[in-house]
Amino acid sequence: MVFVLKPGVPQQKIERFIQKIESWGFQTFLSTGTEHTVICLIGNTATIDLDSVVQMNDIIEYGKRVTEPYKAVNRTVHPEDTMVNAGNVPIGNGMFQVISGPCSVESEEQIIEVAKSVKASGATMLRGGAFKPRTSPYAFMGLGKEGLQLLLAAKRETGLPIVTEVMNQTQLPLFEDIDVLQVGARNMQNFDLLREVGRYNKPVLLKRGLANTLEELLMSAEYIMSEGNSQVILCERGIRTFETSTRNTLDLSAVPLLKQKTHLPVIVDPSHAAGIRVLVAPLARAAVAVGADGLMIETHNDPAQARSDGAQSLNLAQFEVLMEDLKRRIEFEGKHIGTA
Ligand code: PEP
Ligand code: MN
């Protein structure tokens, strides 16, 4: 971390600032140039809140991190790609997976029909919301506990590992047989939940918040990893911008950037990004092309009747067509889909 000082700061003030930093346990290196004086901090600066140091010391022009504040997720400390095992399905490090299923689990017939069909089309994990974070308190909230049981019934039927959202830590005991714990966009900075899923020995699918930077996403992953759980999958699902013609704006550059910064697998959810069915296939193809390790795609046996997110859900035939196309593209990228 470096602090560039304002021009003309008296020596006495500089010394007082250096003493303060050193009292926090850091060594300092002072560089006095012709125009600027720069103070470099040596040591693990992850615990320092850069912005508040800058705000509270009027001698500082600006501060900058020269090493990232995240450690465990950082590719520099772990150069190889991490492979996360969701049940018997590996994702990352050359393995590409497609997670598909309805926004919400609605009935046994629905989830079993969707599970069988998406599996036959090539999906390798089943998604479905049992606990749903909804903008309106009057909207369908999911089937809760019963929804989890229906997902497990679909798993028994198809063998597909289950990905489903946990909205708060009190629900976690219900998720014992669930394969992947999804932390939704709205919970990306629910730090208590992040710590708690970090104490579980289960993969976590961490979705990017609607208005969060990539660094914030990585810091949230760091929360999970710092508790001992290294099985984290990151998911770009669109961010909020000024554009209103799509539900969100899919930030495709997040994929190659994240893959530079971290060893964790990165997947894309084009459904929640677009909010519009016809955009799902082109965005899914783009995600494969920019180096994603997987996709999460909402599907429904009858999208027009879906209790949530019908407008962005593919029907089962549309998903089948898309998968045929994606399989070739995944192979072209040198990746494999499935268990081997
Ligand atoms: C979901 O995947 O069902 C969901 C609610 O997504 P997000 O958290 O990305 O909005
Ligand atoms: Mn949804």
XYZ file of N, CA and C and ligand atoms in Angstrom, residues 102-104 127 132 207 247 269 271-272 298 308-309 312-313, ligand 2:
46
model
N -35.758 -24.805 -13.019
C -36.659 -23.659 -12.898
C -36.159 -22.636 -11.890
N -36.700 -21.425 -12.013
C -36.415 -20.402 -11.011
C -36.874 -20.949 -9.661
N -38.145 -21.351 -9.585
C -38.702 -21.894 -8.334
C -39.153 -23.330 -8.521
N -30.846 -26.941 -10.852
C -31.124 -25.813 -9.967
C -32.637 -25.734 -9.712
N -37.051 -18.333 -1.883
C -36.869 -17.333 -2.937
C -36.759 -15.915 -2.386
N -23.099 -15.620 -6.051
C -23.502 -14.755 -7.162
C -23.068 -13.309 -6.893
N -33.066 -6.777 -17.990
C -33.283 -6.765 -16.537
C -32.039 -6.243 -15.806
N -24.665 -16.587 -15.474
C -26.112 -16.804 -15.475
C -26.727 -15.790 -16.443
N -29.665 -15.869 -17.704
C -31.112 -15.726 -17.519
C -31.446 -14.508 -16.677
N -30.827 -14.424 -15.470
C -31.099 -13.270 -14.610
C -30.461 -12.001 -15.164
N -32.039 -20.840 -16.563
C -33.376 -21.190 -16.064
C -34.218 -21.825 -17.165
N -42.394 -17.830 -11.076
C -41.409 -16.741 -11.040
C -40.506 -16.853 -12.271
N -40.115 -15.711 -12.788
C -39.131 -15.598 -13.879
C -39.471 -16.390 -15.155
N -37.897 -15.183 -18.616
C -36.489 -15.453 -18.952
C -36.188 -16.948 -19.029
N -37.225 -17.770 -18.794
C -36.990 -19.225 -18.770
C -37.128 -19.814 -20.171
Mn -35.011 -16.672 -11.120
